[in-house]
Amino acid sequence: GDVLNDVDIQLESQARLALTLSHFLSSFYQIVNPAEDFPLRKAELDLTDEQLIGEVLAAAGGDYKVVGVGIFFDRGKFRNYRLPYFGPYAYRAGKDISRKYTVIDWAGLPDGYENEIWFRTLKARWATNADRSELTEHWLKLFIRSDYAGNALVHHESGFPLYSYAPELKHGQWFPPTFQCSRNNTLPRQWIVTYAVPFFGLDALGINLEFKGVVRVDAYLSYLDINQCAMPHYVPNAFKGSDRCDYQSTVVCFHYFD
């Protein structure tokens, strides 16, 4: 609403970019167990920092309306890292047609990201109440090879089918436009609009669902069209009624008589 009228419609594909990353991370951290022991086979290992950097780079380069994409873990939720926070953020260094990208760890900036409004808002909503009933259930029937040669397929031993829970588009949130900058001029100086959505995983016991972090997508504010037409009073649009259309015109009729 307000200055972001219709942002959920005009920039829906950019929001779904964040949702796709959230679904991938949620399914991985709920299904993959590196401690599983399969005969003659190895289980998948945890995601590394290099792999997550590759994910945000690929996402940022896939849409010219996107300034940057980031994955931001809550404190201690990313196990393969030496620091308590990890937030890889890839952004376009130039304009929207630039092919130059930069990747930083947002946790290493002077102010970090744990106190940013988009992170605090989603953490306050989901960290204490990651209820399965509010999320969408996804399931898969996983088959694996019975041997190296793949002579037969067998059911996954640890549960068949497997389930994971992920958010929908409505569980994320758009945040007001901001002029992005940082004290050391690391971040791109752009007017942006931000969409953020949480992702989830299993806790240390592998039983309950917990909040793992936030996926954030920043889009160029210049791609958001404003609507200046007249609208009802209950429509939250800061620009409504600011058009210069002449709704009251005067028509003069001339009658000619012979």
PDB file of C-alpha atoms in Angstrom:
ATOM      1  CA  GLY A   1       0.000   0.000   0.000  1.00  0.00           C
ATOM      2  CA  ASP A   2       0.863   3.685   0.189  1.00  0.00           C
ATOM      3  CA  VAL A   3       3.827   4.281  -2.170  1.00  0.00           C
ATOM      4  CA  LEU A   4       4.063   0.533  -2.902  1.00  0.00           C
ATOM      5  CA  ASN A   5       0.656   0.233  -4.505  1.00  0.00           C
ATOM      6  CA  ASP A   6       0.493  -2.872  -6.770  1.00  0.00           C
ATOM      7  CA  VAL A   7       4.099  -3.850  -5.990  1.00  0.00           C
ATOM      8  CA  ASP A   8       2.970  -7.421  -5.301  1.00  0.00           C
ATOM      9  CA  ILE A   9       1.591  -7.581  -8.858  1.00  0.00           C
ATOM     10  CA  GLN A  10       4.197  -5.650 -10.837  1.00  0.00           C
ATOM     11  CA  LEU A  11       7.217  -7.283  -9.158  1.00  0.00           C
ATOM     12  CA  GLU A  12       5.710 -10.688  -8.448  1.00  0.00           C
ATOM     13  CA  SER A  13       8.310 -12.556 -10.504  1.00  0.00           C
ATOM     14  CA  GLN A  14      11.107 -10.964  -8.462  1.00  0.00           C
ATOM     15  CA  ALA A  15       9.373 -12.029  -5.240  1.00  0.00           C
ATOM     16  CA  ARG A  16       9.041 -15.562  -6.586  1.00  0.00           C
ATOM     17  CA  LEU A  17      12.783 -15.570  -7.180  1.00  0.00           C
ATOM     18  CA  ALA A  18      13.251 -15.248  -3.413  1.00  0.00           C
ATOM     19  CA  LEU A  19      10.528 -17.835  -2.824  1.00  0.00           C
ATOM     20  CA  THR A  20      12.320 -20.345  -5.073  1.00  0.00           C
ATOM     21  CA  LEU A  21      15.503 -20.006  -3.028  1.00  0.00           C
ATOM     22  CA  SER A  22      13.494 -20.329   0.178  1.00  0.00           C
ATOM     23  CA  HIS A  23      11.883 -23.565  -1.040  1.00  0.00           C
ATOM     24  CA  PHE A  24      15.250 -25.023  -1.997  1.00  0.00           C
ATOM     25  CA  LEU A  25      16.827 -24.202   1.370  1.00  0.00           C
ATOM     26  CA  SER A  26      13.784 -25.359   3.344  1.00  0.00           C
ATOM     27  CA  SER A  27      13.624 -28.720   1.579  1.00  0.00           C
ATOM     28  CA  PHE A  28      17.383 -29.267   1.877  1.00  0.00           C
ATOM     29  CA  TYR A  29      17.581 -28.504   5.595  1.00  0.00           C
ATOM     30  CA  GLN A  30      14.564 -30.694   6.358  1.00  0.00           C
ATOM     31  CA  ILE A  31      15.285 -33.722   4.169  1.00  0.00           C
ATOM     32  CA  VAL A  32      19.065 -34.050   3.874  1.00  0.00           C
ATOM     33  CA  ASN A  33      20.823 -35.666   6.822  1.00  0.00           C
ATOM     34  CA  PRO A  34      24.620 -35.879   6.416  1.00  0.00           C
ATOM     35  CA  ALA A  35      24.802 -38.455   9.227  1.00  0.00           C
ATOM     36  CA  GLU A  36      22.782 -41.057   7.323  1.00  0.00           C
ATOM     37  CA  ASP A  37      24.657 -44.227   6.444  1.00  0.00           C
ATOM     38  CA  PHE A  38      23.695 -46.015   3.238  1.00  0.00           C
ATOM     39  CA  PRO A  39      25.377 -49.307   2.282  1.00  0.00           C
ATOM     40  CA  LEU A  40      28.016 -48.587  -0.369  1.00  0.00           C
ATOM     41  CA  ARG A  41      26.740 -45.011  -0.748  1.00  0.00           C
ATOM     42  CA  LYS A  42      27.440 -41.654   0.865  1.00  0.00           C
ATOM     43  CA  ALA A  43      24.812 -39.232   2.115  1.00  0.00           C
ATOM     44  CA  GLU A  44      24.678 -35.648   0.902  1.00  0.00           C
ATOM     45  CA  LEU A  45      26.836 -33.232   2.887  1.00  0.00           C
ATOM     46  CA  ASP A  46      25.778 -29.857   4.281  1.00  0.00           C
ATOM     47  CA  LEU A  47      25.751 -26.858   1.981  1.00  0.00           C
ATOM     48  CA  THR A  48      29.023 -24.945   1.955  1.00  0.00           C
ATOM     49  CA  ASP A  49      29.547 -21.197   1.820  1.00  0.00           C
ATOM     50  CA  GLU A  50      30.817 -21.483  -1.778  1.00  0.00           C
ATOM     51  CA  GLN A  51      27.629 -23.246  -2.870  1.00  0.00           C
ATOM     52  CA  LEU A  52      25.419 -20.579  -1.294  1.00  0.00           C
ATOM     53  CA  ILE A  53      27.474 -17.840  -2.937  1.00  0.00           C
ATOM     54  CA  GLY A  54      26.845 -19.585  -6.251  1.00  0.00           C
ATOM     55  CA  GLU A  55      23.097 -19.654  -5.557  1.00  0.00           C
ATOM     56  CA  VAL A  56      22.828 -15.912  -4.902  1.00  0.00           C
ATOM     57  CA  LEU A  57      25.060 -15.107  -7.885  1.00  0.00           C
ATOM     58  CA  ALA A  58      22.905 -17.180 -10.222  1.00  0.00           C
ATOM     59  CA  ALA A  59      19.730 -15.581  -8.877  1.00  0.00           C
ATOM     60  CA  ALA A  60      21.061 -12.022  -9.167  1.00  0.00           C
ATOM     61  CA  GLY A  61      22.197 -12.595 -12.742  1.00  0.00           C
ATOM     62  CA  GLY A  62      18.893 -14.066 -13.859  1.00  0.00           C
ATOM     63  CA  ASP A  63      16.743 -10.919 -13.703  1.00  0.00           C
ATOM     64  CA  TYR A  64      17.653  -7.441 -14.948  1.00  0.00           C
ATOM     65  CA  LYS A  65      15.167  -5.825 -12.547  1.00  0.00           C
ATOM     66  CA  VAL A  66      17.027  -7.225  -9.539  1.00  0.00           C
ATOM     67  CA  VAL A  67      19.742  -5.212  -7.807  1.00  0.00           C
ATOM     68  CA  GLY A  68      20.816  -7.954  -5.416  1.00  0.00           C
ATOM     69  CA  VAL A  69      19.902 -11.268  -3.792  1.00  0.00           C
ATOM     70  CA  GLY A  70      20.973 -12.506  -0.376  1.00  0.00           C
ATOM     71  CA  ILE A  71      20.611 -15.478   1.989  1.00  0.00           C
ATOM     72  CA  PHE A  72      20.835 -14.443   5.635  1.00  0.00           C
ATOM     73  CA  PHE A  73      21.152 -17.055   8.372  1.00  0.00           C
ATOM     74  CA  ASP A  74      20.059 -16.550  11.941  1.00  0.00           C
ATOM     75  CA  ARG A  75      22.680 -16.766  14.670  1.00  0.00           C
ATOM     76  CA  GLY A  76      24.395 -20.169  14.686  1.00  0.00           C
ATOM     77  CA  LYS A  77      22.091 -21.730  12.071  1.00  0.00           C
ATOM     78  CA  PHE A  78      24.766 -22.139   9.387  1.00  0.00           C
ATOM     79  CA  ARG A  79      27.016 -24.861  10.733  1.00  0.00           C
ATOM     80  CA  ASN A  80      29.715 -24.789   8.054  1.00  0.00           C
ATOM     81  CA  TYR A  81      31.026 -21.375   9.022  1.00  0.00           C
ATOM     82  CA  ARG A  82      33.434 -20.035  11.588  1.00  0.00           C
ATOM     83  CA  LEU A  83      31.353 -16.966  12.504  1.00  0.00           C
ATOM     84  CA  PRO A  84      27.931 -16.814  14.218  1.00  0.00           C
ATOM     85  CA  TYR A  85      26.266 -15.053  11.259  1.00  0.00           C
ATOM     86  CA  PHE A  86      26.551 -15.678   7.534  1.00  0.00           C
ATOM     87  CA  GLY A  87      24.808 -13.599   4.869  1.00  0.00           C
ATOM     88  CA  PRO A  88      26.078 -13.951   1.277  1.00  0.00           C
ATOM     89  CA  TYR A  89      24.710 -11.100  -0.843  1.00  0.00           C
ATOM     90  CA  ALA A  90      25.309 -10.779  -4.594  1.00  0.00           C
ATOM     91  CA  TYR A  91      24.511  -7.498  -6.308  1.00  0.00           C
ATOM     92  CA  ARG A  92      24.861  -5.825  -9.669  1.00  0.00           C
ATOM     93  CA  ALA A  93      27.753  -3.392  -9.521  1.00  0.00           C
ATOM     94  CA  GLY A  94      26.507  -1.085 -12.297  1.00  0.00           C
ATOM     95  CA  LYS A  95      23.164  -0.358 -13.926  1.00  0.00           C
ATOM     96  CA  ASP A  96      20.431  -2.853 -14.734  1.00  0.00           C
ATOM     97  CA  ILE A  97      22.218  -3.993 -17.911  1.00  0.00           C
ATOM     98  CA  SER A  98      25.588  -4.444 -16.227  1.00  0.00           C
ATOM     99  CA  ARG A  99      27.200  -7.881 -16.214  1.00  0.00           C
ATOM    100  CA  LYS A 100      29.535  -7.075 -13.339  1.00  0.00           C
ATOM    101  CA  TYR A 101      28.558  -8.610 -10.014  1.00  0.00           C
ATOM    102  CA  THR A 102      29.989  -8.394  -6.530  1.00  0.00           C
ATOM    103  CA  VAL A 103      29.505 -10.821  -3.637  1.00  0.00           C
ATOM    104  CA  ILE A 104      29.941  -9.842  -0.002  1.00  0.00           C
ATOM    105  CA  ASP A 105      29.209 -11.365   3.383  1.00  0.00           C
ATOM    106  CA  TRP A 106      26.730  -8.884   4.850  1.00  0.00           C
ATOM    107  CA  ALA A 107      27.623 -10.099   8.344  1.00  0.00           C
ATOM    108  CA  GLY A 108      31.056  -8.544   7.855  1.00  0.00           C
ATOM    109  CA  LEU A 109      29.713  -5.023   7.286  1.00  0.00           C
ATOM    110  CA  PRO A 110      30.045  -2.541  10.179  1.00  0.00           C
ATOM    111  CA  ASP A 111      26.368  -2.790  11.185  1.00  0.00           C
ATOM    112  CA  GLY A 112      25.711  -6.412  10.174  1.00  0.00           C
ATOM    113  CA  TYR A 113      22.174  -7.431   9.254  1.00  0.00           C
ATOM    114  CA  GLU A 114      20.680  -8.826  12.469  1.00  0.00           C
ATOM    115  CA  ASN A 115      19.145  -5.433  13.319  1.00  0.00           C
ATOM    116  CA  GLU A 116      17.828  -4.637   9.845  1.00  0.00           C
ATOM    117  CA  ILE A 117      14.061  -4.093   9.781  1.00  0.00           C
ATOM    118  CA  TRP A 118      13.384  -6.860   7.229  1.00  0.00           C
ATOM    119  CA  PHE A 119      15.345  -9.430   9.258  1.00  0.00           C
ATOM    120  CA  ARG A 120      13.928  -8.419  12.640  1.00  0.00           C
ATOM    121  CA  THR A 121      10.354  -8.395  11.338  1.00  0.00           C
ATOM    122  CA  LEU A 122      10.438 -11.904   9.881  1.00  0.00           C
ATOM    123  CA  LYS A 123      12.411 -13.318  12.797  1.00  0.00           C
ATOM    124  CA  ALA A 124       9.916 -11.890  15.294  1.00  0.00           C
ATOM    125  CA  ARG A 125       7.086 -13.491  13.323  1.00  0.00           C
ATOM    126  CA  TRP A 126       8.552 -16.948  12.672  1.00  0.00           C
ATOM    127  CA  ALA A 127      11.362 -17.673  15.158  1.00  0.00           C
ATOM    128  CA  THR A 128       8.982 -18.483  18.018  1.00  0.00           C
ATOM    129  CA  ASN A 129       6.111 -19.897  15.970  1.00  0.00           C
ATOM    130  CA  ALA A 130       7.285 -21.931  12.978  1.00  0.00           C
ATOM    131  CA  ASP A 131       4.046 -23.907  12.868  1.00  0.00           C
ATOM    132  CA  ARG A 132       3.762 -26.617  10.212  1.00  0.00           C
ATOM    133  CA  SER A 133       0.031 -25.964   9.844  1.00  0.00           C
ATOM    134  CA  GLU A 134       0.679 -22.466   8.468  1.00  0.00           C
ATOM    135  CA  LEU A 135       3.198 -23.624   5.852  1.00  0.00           C
ATOM    136  CA  THR A 136       2.733 -25.611   2.657  1.00  0.00           C
ATOM    137  CA  GLU A 137       3.570 -29.302   2.808  1.00  0.00           C
ATOM    138  CA  HIS A 138       5.653 -30.722  -0.036  1.00  0.00           C
ATOM    139  CA  TRP A 139       6.414 -34.410  -0.363  1.00  0.00           C
ATOM    140  CA  LEU A 140       8.569 -36.521  -2.630  1.00  0.00           C
ATOM    141  CA  LYS A 141       8.867 -40.245  -3.272  1.00  0.00           C
ATOM    142  CA  LEU A 142      12.604 -40.691  -3.273  1.00  0.00           C
ATOM    143  CA  PHE A 143      14.196 -43.739  -4.885  1.00  0.00           C
ATOM    144  CA  ILE A 144      17.910 -44.522  -4.707  1.00  0.00           C
ATOM    145  CA  ARG A 145      20.147 -47.015  -6.485  1.00  0.00           C
ATOM    146  CA  SER A 146      20.514 -50.399  -4.826  1.00  0.00           C
ATOM    147  CA  ASP A 147      24.175 -50.605  -5.892  1.00  0.00           C
ATOM    148  CA  TYR A 148      26.832 -48.698  -7.808  1.00  0.00           C
ATOM    149  CA  ALA A 149      25.634 -50.055 -11.144  1.00  0.00           C
ATOM    150  CA  GLY A 150      22.058 -48.996 -10.503  1.00  0.00           C
ATOM    151  CA  ASN A 151      20.595 -52.424 -11.232  1.00  0.00           C
ATOM    152  CA  ALA A 152      17.474 -51.684  -9.188  1.00  0.00           C
ATOM    153  CA  LEU A 153      15.727 -48.847  -7.386  1.00  0.00           C
ATOM    154  CA  VAL A 154      14.789 -49.121  -3.732  1.00  0.00           C
ATOM    155  CA  HIS A 155      12.783 -46.873  -1.434  1.00  0.00           C
ATOM    156  CA  HIS A 156      14.627 -44.355   0.681  1.00  0.00           C
ATOM    157  CA  GLU A 157      15.299 -46.213   3.946  1.00  0.00           C
ATOM    158  CA  SER A 158      14.702 -43.274   6.296  1.00  0.00           C
ATOM    159  CA  GLY A 159      11.097 -42.674   5.340  1.00  0.00           C
ATOM    160  CA  PHE A 160       8.972 -42.964   2.242  1.00  0.00           C
ATOM    161  CA  PRO A 161       7.670 -40.545   1.160  1.00  0.00           C
ATOM    162  CA  LEU A 162       9.659 -37.626   2.582  1.00  0.00           C
ATOM    163  CA  TYR A 163       7.998 -34.379   3.607  1.00  0.00           C
ATOM    164  CA  SER A 164       9.169 -30.791   3.850  1.00  0.00           C
ATOM    165  CA  TYR A 165       7.403 -27.557   4.760  1.00  0.00           C
ATOM    166  CA  ALA A 166       7.984 -24.271   2.967  1.00  0.00           C
ATOM    167  CA  PRO A 167       6.399 -20.798   2.926  1.00  0.00           C
ATOM    168  CA  GLU A 168       4.163 -19.317   0.266  1.00  0.00           C
ATOM    169  CA  LEU A 169       4.330 -15.904  -1.350  1.00  0.00           C
ATOM    170  CA  LYS A 170       1.941 -14.475   1.252  1.00  0.00           C
ATOM    171  CA  HIS A 171       4.312 -15.435   4.081  1.00  0.00           C
ATOM    172  CA  GLY A 172       6.921 -12.991   2.786  1.00  0.00           C
ATOM    173  CA  GLN A 173       6.707  -9.222   3.019  1.00  0.00           C
ATOM    174  CA  TRP A 174       7.465  -6.152   0.916  1.00  0.00           C
ATOM    175  CA  PHE A 175       9.266  -3.335   2.704  1.00  0.00           C
ATOM    176  CA  PRO A 176       9.167   0.426   1.964  1.00  0.00           C
ATOM    177  CA  PRO A 177      11.577   1.916  -0.586  1.00  0.00           C
ATOM    178  CA  THR A 178      14.991   2.814   0.768  1.00  0.00           C
ATOM    179  CA  PHE A 179      18.132   4.394  -0.584  1.00  0.00           C
ATOM    180  CA  GLN A 180      20.655   1.634  -0.009  1.00  0.00           C
ATOM    181  CA  CYS A 181      24.134   2.597   1.081  1.00  0.00           C
ATOM    182  CA  SER A 182      26.672   1.643   3.723  1.00  0.00           C
ATOM    183  CA  ARG A 183      29.253   3.462   5.789  1.00  0.00           C
ATOM    184  CA  ASN A 184      32.171   1.997   3.848  1.00  0.00           C
ATOM    185  CA  ASN A 185      30.414   2.333   0.445  1.00  0.00           C
ATOM    186  CA  THR A 186      30.339  -1.435  -0.031  1.00  0.00           C
ATOM    187  CA  LEU A 187      26.672  -1.738  -1.022  1.00  0.00           C
ATOM    188  CA  PRO A 188      25.364  -0.257  -4.295  1.00  0.00           C
ATOM    189  CA  ARG A 189      23.910   3.234  -3.899  1.00  0.00           C
ATOM    190  CA  GLN A 190      20.462   2.672  -5.379  1.00  0.00           C
ATOM    191  CA  TRP A 191      16.812   3.323  -4.633  1.00  0.00           C
ATOM    192  CA  ILE A 192      15.459  -0.169  -4.019  1.00  0.00           C
ATOM    193  CA  VAL A 193      12.349  -1.989  -2.885  1.00  0.00           C
ATOM    194  CA  THR A 194      12.875  -5.161  -0.855  1.00  0.00           C
ATOM    195  CA  TYR A 195      10.988  -8.441  -0.573  1.00  0.00           C
ATOM    196  CA  ALA A 196      11.994 -10.896   2.156  1.00  0.00           C
ATOM    197  CA  VAL A 197      10.733 -14.409   2.926  1.00  0.00           C
ATOM    198  CA  PRO A 198      11.815 -16.889   5.649  1.00  0.00           C
ATOM    199  CA  PHE A 199      13.178 -20.398   5.222  1.00  0.00           C
ATOM    200  CA  PHE A 200      13.067 -23.272   7.687  1.00  0.00           C
ATOM    201  CA  GLY A 201      14.872 -26.430   8.734  1.00  0.00           C
ATOM    202  CA  LEU A 202      14.904 -29.053  11.451  1.00  0.00           C
ATOM    203  CA  ASP A 203      16.335 -28.299  14.878  1.00  0.00           C
ATOM    204  CA  ALA A 204      19.430 -29.938  16.371  1.00  0.00           C
ATOM    205  CA  LEU A 205      17.381 -32.996  17.390  1.00  0.00           C
ATOM    206  CA  GLY A 206      15.921 -33.383  13.908  1.00  0.00           C
ATOM    207  CA  ILE A 207      12.355 -33.294  15.220  1.00  0.00           C
ATOM    208  CA  ASN A 208      10.838 -29.816  15.306  1.00  0.00           C
ATOM    209  CA  LEU A 209      10.723 -27.175  12.611  1.00  0.00           C
ATOM    210  CA  GLU A 210      12.688 -23.993  13.282  1.00  0.00           C
ATOM    211  CA  PHE A 211      13.401 -20.634  11.675  1.00  0.00           C
ATOM    212  CA  LYS A 212      16.745 -20.748   9.850  1.00  0.00           C
ATOM    213  CA  GLY A 213      16.961 -17.349   8.192  1.00  0.00           C
ATOM    214  CA  VAL A 214      15.697 -14.988   5.506  1.00  0.00           C
ATOM    215  CA  VAL A 215      16.019 -14.770   1.734  1.00  0.00           C
ATOM    216  CA  ARG A 216      16.006 -11.193   0.460  1.00  0.00           C
ATOM    217  CA  VAL A 217      15.586  -9.802  -3.069  1.00  0.00           C
ATOM    218  CA  ASP A 218      16.144  -6.129  -3.907  1.00  0.00           C
ATOM    219  CA  ALA A 219      14.567  -4.692  -7.066  1.00  0.00           C
ATOM    220  CA  TYR A 220      15.092  -1.329  -8.734  1.00  0.00           C
ATOM    221  CA  LEU A 221      12.462   1.134  -7.544  1.00  0.00           C
ATOM    222  CA  SER A 222      12.416   2.720 -11.015  1.00  0.00           C
ATOM    223  CA  TYR A 223      10.672  -0.385 -12.402  1.00  0.00           C
ATOM    224  CA  LEU A 224       7.654   0.186 -10.153  1.00  0.00           C
ATOM    225  CA  ASP A 225       4.991   2.115 -12.087  1.00  0.00           C
ATOM    226  CA  ILE A 226       2.749   4.500 -10.157  1.00  0.00           C
ATOM    227  CA  ASN A 227      -0.977   4.894 -10.692  1.00  0.00           C
ATOM    228  CA  GLN A 228      -2.194   8.494 -10.484  1.00  0.00           C
ATOM    229  CA  CYS A 229      -5.803   7.839 -11.451  1.00  0.00           C
ATOM    230  CA  ALA A 230      -8.703   8.508  -9.100  1.00  0.00           C
ATOM    231  CA  MET A 231      -9.426   5.609  -6.725  1.00  0.00           C
ATOM    232  CA  PRO A 232     -11.770   4.919  -3.809  1.00  0.00           C
ATOM    233  CA  HIS A 233     -10.731   6.326  -0.449  1.00  0.00           C
ATOM    234  CA  TYR A 234      -9.879   2.903   0.975  1.00  0.00           C
ATOM    235  CA  VAL A 235      -7.216   2.108  -1.654  1.00  0.00           C
ATOM    236  CA  PRO A 236      -3.776   2.689  -0.043  1.00  0.00           C
ATOM    237  CA  ASN A 237      -2.095   4.561  -2.885  1.00  0.00           C
ATOM    238  CA  ALA A 238      -0.123   7.715  -2.101  1.00  0.00           C
ATOM    239  CA  PHE A 239      -0.350   8.907  -5.727  1.00  0.00           C
ATOM    240  CA  LYS A 240      -4.063   8.418  -6.374  1.00  0.00           C
ATOM    241  CA  GLY A 241      -5.881  11.477  -7.667  1.00  0.00           C
ATOM    242  CA  SER A 242      -2.656  13.255  -8.644  1.00  0.00           C
ATOM    243  CA  ASP A 243      -3.273  12.993 -12.391  1.00  0.00           C
ATOM    244  CA  ARG A 244      -3.951  16.040 -14.560  1.00  0.00           C
ATOM    245  CA  CYS A 245      -6.902  14.556 -16.395  1.00  0.00           C
ATOM    246  CA  ASP A 246      -9.838  16.901 -16.986  1.00  0.00           C
ATOM    247  CA  TYR A 247     -12.886  15.042 -15.718  1.00  0.00           C
ATOM    248  CA  GLN A 248     -15.248  18.020 -16.036  1.00  0.00           C
ATOM    249  CA  SER A 249     -15.357  19.468 -19.524  1.00  0.00           C
ATOM    250  CA  THR A 250     -17.747  22.049 -20.941  1.00  0.00           C
ATOM    251  CA  VAL A 251     -19.500  21.393 -24.217  1.00  0.00           C
ATOM    252  CA  VAL A 252     -20.922  24.384 -26.093  1.00  0.00           C
ATOM    253  CA  CYS A 253     -23.647  23.642 -28.621  1.00  0.00           C
ATOM    254  CA  PHE A 254     -24.286  26.004 -31.531  1.00  0.00           C
ATOM    255  CA  HIS A 255     -27.615  25.902 -33.285  1.00  0.00           C
ATOM    256  CA  TYR A 256     -27.860  27.225 -36.800  1.00  0.00           C
ATOM    257  CA  PHE A 257     -31.213  28.263 -38.238  1.00  0.00           C
ATOM    258  CA  ASP A 258     -31.954  28.902 -41.856  1.00  0.00           C
TER     259      ASP A 258
END
